[in-house]
Short mmCIF file of C-alpha atoms in Angstrom, two decimals:
data_model
loop_
_atom_site.label_atom_id
_atom_site.label_comp_id
_atom_site.label_asym_id
_atom_site.label_seq_id
_atom_site.Cartn_x
_atom_site.Cartn_y
_atom_site.Cartn_z
CA MET A 1 13.58 8.25 0.58
CA ASP A 2 15.14 9.96 -2.46
CA ARG A 3 13.72 10.72 -5.88
CA ALA A 4 15.38 7.69 -7.45
CA LEU A 5 13.44 5.44 -5.05
CA ILE A 6 10.18 7.20 -5.90
CA VAL A 7 10.75 6.78 -9.65
CA ALA A 8 11.60 3.12 -9.09
CA LEU A 9 8.39 2.63 -7.11
CA LEU A 10 6.33 4.23 -9.87
CA CYS A 11 7.94 1.93 -12.44
CA LEU A 12 7.27 -1.06 -10.19
CA PHE A 13 3.60 -0.04 -9.88
CA CYS A 14 3.22 0.09 -13.67
CA SER A 15 4.91 -3.30 -14.01
CA VAL A 16 2.66 -4.90 -11.38
CA GLU A 17 -0.45 -3.42 -13.02
CA TRP A 18 0.61 -4.93 -16.35
CA GLN A 19 1.36 -8.30 -14.79
CA GLU A 20 -1.99 -8.44 -13.00
CA GLU A 21 -3.85 -7.62 -16.21
CA ARG A 22 -1.82 -10.25 -18.04
CA HIS A 23 -2.68 -12.94 -15.47
CA LYS A 24 -6.38 -12.21 -15.85
CA VAL A 25 -6.10 -13.10 -19.51
CA ASP A 26 -3.30 -15.66 -19.71
CA ASP A 27 -4.19 -17.82 -16.71
CA GLU A 28 -7.87 -18.40 -17.37
CA PRO A 29 -9.07 -21.90 -18.27
CA GLU A 30 -9.88 -22.15 -21.98
CA GLU A 31 -13.31 -23.66 -21.40
CA GLU A 32 -14.64 -20.63 -19.49
CA PRO A 33 -12.64 -17.53 -20.43
CA SER A 34 -15.57 -15.15 -20.03
CA GLU A 35 -16.07 -16.06 -16.37
CA ASN A 36 -12.53 -16.34 -15.00
CA TRP A 37 -11.90 -12.61 -14.62
CA LYS A 38 -14.30 -12.60 -11.67
CA CYS A 39 -11.94 -14.78 -9.64
CA LYS A 40 -8.97 -13.46 -7.67
CA LEU A 41 -5.32 -14.37 -7.98
CA GLY A 42 -4.82 -17.95 -6.78
CA GLU A 43 -8.32 -18.96 -7.92
CA PHE A 44 -9.90 -20.27 -11.12
CA ASN A 45 -13.46 -20.53 -12.34
CA LYS A 46 -15.15 -23.90 -12.43
CA GLU A 47 -18.83 -24.18 -13.25
CA GLY A 48 -19.41 -20.56 -12.33
CA LYS A 49 -17.64 -20.76 -8.95
CA CYS A 50 -14.17 -19.64 -7.87
CA ASN A 51 -11.98 -22.45 -6.59
CA PRO A 52 -8.43 -22.40 -5.24
CA MET A 53 -5.68 -23.42 -7.62
CA ASP A 54 -3.75 -26.55 -6.71
CA GLN A 55 -0.62 -24.69 -7.82
CA CYS A 56 0.14 -21.19 -9.01
CA PRO A 57 1.14 -20.73 -12.66
CA GLU A 58 4.85 -21.46 -13.12
CA GLU A 59 5.68 -17.88 -14.09
CA TRP A 60 4.90 -16.77 -10.53
CA ASN A 61 7.63 -19.06 -9.26
CA GLU A 62 10.08 -17.85 -11.90
CA TYR A 63 9.73 -14.26 -10.73
CA PRO A 64 8.89 -14.44 -7.01
CA ARG A 65 7.87 -11.28 -5.21
CA GLU A 66 7.95 -12.08 -1.51
CA LEU A 67 5.47 -10.45 0.84
CA CYS A 68 5.03 -10.40 4.59
CA VAL A 69 1.62 -11.10 6.17
CA ASP A 70 1.16 -11.55 9.93
CA GLY A 71 4.86 -12.28 10.25
CA LYS A 72 4.65 -15.05 7.62
CA THR A 73 6.61 -14.78 4.36
CA TYR A 74 4.78 -15.81 1.18
CA ARG A 75 6.62 -16.37 -2.10
CA HIS A 76 4.15 -14.16 -3.99
CA GLU A 77 0.59 -12.87 -3.97
CA CYS A 78 -0.76 -15.87 -5.84
CA ASP A 79 0.24 -18.16 -2.95
CA LEU A 80 -1.38 -15.82 -0.43
CA TRP A 81 -4.74 -15.64 -2.20
CA ARG A 82 -4.65 -19.37 -2.96
CA GLU A 83 -4.16 -20.11 0.75
CA LYS A 84 -6.87 -17.61 1.70
CA CYS A 85 -9.27 -19.39 -0.63
CA TYR A 86 -8.40 -22.76 0.96
CA CYS A 87 -9.29 -21.37 4.38
CA ALA A 88 -12.47 -19.61 3.20
CA LYS A 89 -13.73 -22.91 1.77
CA SER A 90 -12.59 -24.97 4.79
CA ASP A 91 -10.29 -26.93 2.50
CA SER A 92 -8.02 -29.40 4.32
CA ARG A 93 -5.00 -27.62 2.82
CA CYS A 94 -5.73 -24.46 4.87
CA GLY A 95 -2.85 -23.83 7.27
CA GLY A 96 -0.85 -26.67 5.81
CA PRO A 97 2.95 -27.04 5.88
CA GLU A 98 3.30 -25.41 2.46
CA PHE A 99 2.24 -22.13 4.09
CA GLY A 100 3.95 -22.57 7.43
CA SER A 101 0.65 -23.32 9.23
CA HIS A 102 -0.52 -19.72 8.59
CA LYS A 103 -4.29 -19.28 8.16
CA PRO A 104 -5.16 -15.96 6.49
CA THR A 105 -8.54 -14.45 7.35
CA ASP A 106 -10.83 -12.02 5.52
CA THR A 107 -9.11 -9.13 7.32
CA ILE A 108 -5.54 -9.95 6.32
CA VAL A 109 -3.28 -7.03 5.49
CA ILE A 110 -0.07 -7.26 3.49
CA GLN A 111 2.57 -5.66 5.72
CA TYR A 112 5.16 -5.12 3.02
CA PHE A 113 6.63 -6.71 -0.09
CA ASP A 114 9.71 -8.55 1.13
CA GLY A 115 10.57 -11.41 3.43
CA CYS A 116 9.45 -10.85 7.04
CA ARG A 117 12.02 -9.52 9.47
CA ASP A 118 12.13 -7.96 12.93
CA LEU A 119 11.92 -4.28 11.99
CA ALA A 120 11.63 -3.11 15.60
CA ALA A 121 15.07 -4.55 16.32
CA GLN A 122 16.47 -2.63 13.35
CA CYS A 123 15.04 0.73 14.45
CA ASP A 124 17.41 3.02 16.34
CA TRP A 125 14.66 5.39 17.50
CA PRO A 126 16.77 7.58 19.82
CA SER A 127 18.90 8.65 16.85
CA GLU A 128 15.93 8.88 14.45
CA GLU A 129 13.31 10.60 16.60
CA ALA A 130 14.35 14.25 16.19
CA SER A 131 14.29 14.32 12.38
CA PHE A 132 12.11 11.38 11.34
CA HIS A 133 8.91 13.42 10.88
CA ALA A 134 10.72 15.99 8.73
CA ARG A 135 12.35 13.41 6.46
CA LEU A 136 9.07 11.54 6.02
CA ALA A 137 7.29 14.83 5.21
CA MET A 138 9.89 15.59 2.54
CA TRP A 139 9.38 12.12 1.08
CA PHE A 140 5.62 12.77 0.92
CA ARG A 141 6.21 16.10 -0.84
CA ASP A 142 8.51 14.52 -3.43
CA LEU A 143 6.15 11.60 -4.03
CA TYR A 144 3.30 14.08 -4.60
CA SER A 145 5.42 15.89 -7.18
CA GLN A 146 6.15 12.61 -8.95
CA LYS A 147 2.46 11.68 -9.00
CA TRP A 148 1.66 15.11 -10.41
CA SER A 149 4.17 14.63 -13.23
CA VAL A 150 2.50 11.36 -14.36
CA ALA A 151 -0.45 11.79 -16.72
CA SER A 152 -3.87 11.03 -15.26
CA GLY A 153 -4.97 7.55 -16.17
CA LYS A 154 -6.11 4.29 -14.66
CA SER A 155 -6.58 4.57 -10.91
CA ASP A 156 -5.86 1.82 -8.39
CA ASP A 157 -7.57 2.50 -5.06
CA GLN A 158 -5.23 0.08 -3.33
CA SER A 159 -2.05 1.91 -4.22
CA LEU A 160 -0.55 5.27 -3.27
CA LEU A 161 1.35 5.29 -6.56
CA SER A 162 -1.66 5.72 -8.84
CA PRO A 163 -1.82 8.96 -10.90
CA LEU A 164 -3.57 12.01 -9.48
CA SER A 165 -7.23 12.45 -10.36
CA LEU A 166 -8.15 15.43 -12.52
CA LYS A 167 -9.79 17.13 -9.53
CA THR A 168 -6.74 16.67 -7.34
CA ARG A 169 -4.48 17.83 -10.16
CA SER A 170 -6.42 21.09 -10.38
CA SER A 171 -5.62 21.84 -6.73
CA ALA A 172 -1.89 21.30 -7.26
CA THR A 173 -1.10 24.88 -8.29
CA THR A 174 -2.54 26.22 -5.07
CA LEU A 175 -0.59 23.71 -3.04
CA PHE A 176 2.69 24.27 -4.89
CA ASN A 177 2.47 28.06 -4.50
CA ALA A 178 1.18 28.18 -0.94
CA THR A 179 3.20 30.07 1.66
CA GLN A 180 4.60 27.64 4.17
CA PHE A 181 5.65 28.15 7.77
CA SER A 182 6.94 24.68 8.53
CA PRO A 183 10.47 24.76 9.95
CA TYR A 184 11.54 21.89 7.67
CA GLY A 185 10.27 23.44 4.43
CA VAL A 186 7.27 21.24 3.60
CA HIS A 187 3.83 22.86 3.42
CA GLY A 188 1.30 21.10 5.64
CA GLY A 189 -1.05 20.72 2.68
CA TYR A 190 1.10 17.87 1.38
CA LEU A 191 0.57 16.00 4.64
CA SER A 192 -3.16 16.73 4.48
CA PHE A 193 -3.27 15.36 0.95
CA TRP A 194 -1.61 12.09 1.91
CA PHE A 195 -3.90 11.61 4.90
CA CYS A 196 -6.90 12.09 2.60
CA GLU A 197 -5.36 9.80 -0.02
CA MET A 198 -5.03 6.97 2.50
CA ASP A 199 -8.43 7.57 4.12
CA LYS A 200 -10.24 5.39 1.59
CA ASN A 201 -13.56 5.25 3.46
CA ASN A 202 -13.53 9.03 4.13
CA ASN A 203 -14.31 8.74 7.84
CA GLY A 204 -11.55 11.06 9.05
CA ASN A 205 -9.43 8.26 10.54
CA LEU A 206 -6.75 5.96 9.20
CA ASP A 207 -7.32 2.34 10.20
CA ARG A 208 -4.92 -0.60 10.04
CA SER A 209 -5.65 -1.49 6.42
CA GLU A 210 -5.30 2.12 5.27
CA ILE A 211 -2.02 2.70 7.12
CA ALA A 212 -0.78 -0.52 5.52
CA LEU A 213 -0.68 1.31 2.18
CA LEU A 214 2.20 3.36 3.57
CA PHE A 215 3.96 0.39 5.15
CA GLN A 216 3.83 -1.45 1.81
CA LEU A 217 5.71 1.37 0.11
CA LEU A 218 8.35 2.15 2.72
CA ASN A 219 9.01 -1.08 4.59
CA PRO A 220 11.25 -2.90 5.22
CA SER A 221 13.69 -0.10 4.27
CA THR A 222 12.21 2.29 6.89
CA PRO A 223 12.21 0.20 10.08
CA CYS A 224 11.25 3.10 12.37
CA LEU A 225 8.02 3.86 10.49
CA ASN A 226 5.86 1.75 12.81
CA THR A 227 7.45 3.32 15.89
CA PHE A 228 6.70 6.80 14.56
CA LEU A 229 3.10 6.07 13.55
CA SER A 230 2.36 4.25 16.81
CA LYS A 231 2.99 7.56 18.59
CA CYS A 232 0.33 9.21 16.42
CA GLY A 233 -2.50 6.98 17.58
CA SER A 234 -3.42 3.57 18.94
CA GLY A 235 -5.10 1.44 16.28
CA THR A 236 -6.33 4.42 14.24
CA ILE A 237 -4.92 7.87 13.48
CA SER A 238 -7.18 10.91 13.31
CA PHE A 239 -6.62 13.90 11.02
CA SER A 240 -5.63 16.13 13.94
CA ALA A 241 -3.26 13.50 15.38
CA TRP A 242 -1.65 13.04 11.96
CA ASN A 243 -0.95 16.76 11.65
CA SER A 244 0.28 16.91 15.22
CA CYS A 245 2.79 14.11 14.57
CA PHE A 246 4.23 16.06 11.65
CA LYS A 247 4.12 19.35 13.58
CA VAL A 248 1.94 20.95 10.88
CA PRO A 249 0.97 24.59 11.65
CA LYS A 250 -2.81 24.92 12.00
CA ALA A 251 -2.88 27.52 9.21
CA GLU A 252 -1.45 24.99 6.74
CA GLU A 253 -3.94 22.17 7.35
CA MET A 254 -6.18 21.53 4.33
CA PRO A 255 -9.54 19.68 4.32
CA CYS A 256 -9.99 16.62 2.13
CA THR A 257 -12.64 18.27 -0.06
CA PRO A 258 -10.24 19.64 -2.74
CA PHE A 259 -8.61 16.22 -3.07
CA SER A 260 -11.66 13.95 -3.19
#
């Protein structure tokens, strides 16, 4: 969880953003270019309707970016959304051998970007437990600093790597200069910020899809992450449970208002 990893993740985010924009333009059928942008990856527009591609554009296969969904490894996102479209339209190819009989639903969540593996078996929790919360808190602090150093720009609600909003940026000085009492040297406001950043529907709880944003960044290289978060809540994690897991002093908790 060092700074080099954070910088690499930010660079990867910019690259993915560029690639996704490029696909919206380059992959659209010539006969209906004005309509195709409405369709997702793995789909194309035909007569005003989105239909699954028979095959993904060759460039996806040249530069595969594996991802894990429900324990099933997909070669890249295009394959995932193509398969999801098959199933949504009750196409006979849904759950076929090409996708290992997996049938994605409307509630699918990408677990992480790599081939699936048994992370629980790789987690040595007895040796990690005492310091895991502190190391993760430090990673959050450093990632916040990196986000702050990137100029405000296009925001991607589905990524934790997007630049800070102007409102959030204005609260940074207060957060950076705040007196902290945490025994591991990370002010609780950083943990409050990241809870608020992941709480996309602003209901005060992190659900499975929101927690997945963190898994997608840190897994599979942080195999004990699921073990740690599972101790914070079952299914969802509340604001108070989040702070309790990180041992944040009550005086350092910050509401989401300054960040939203």
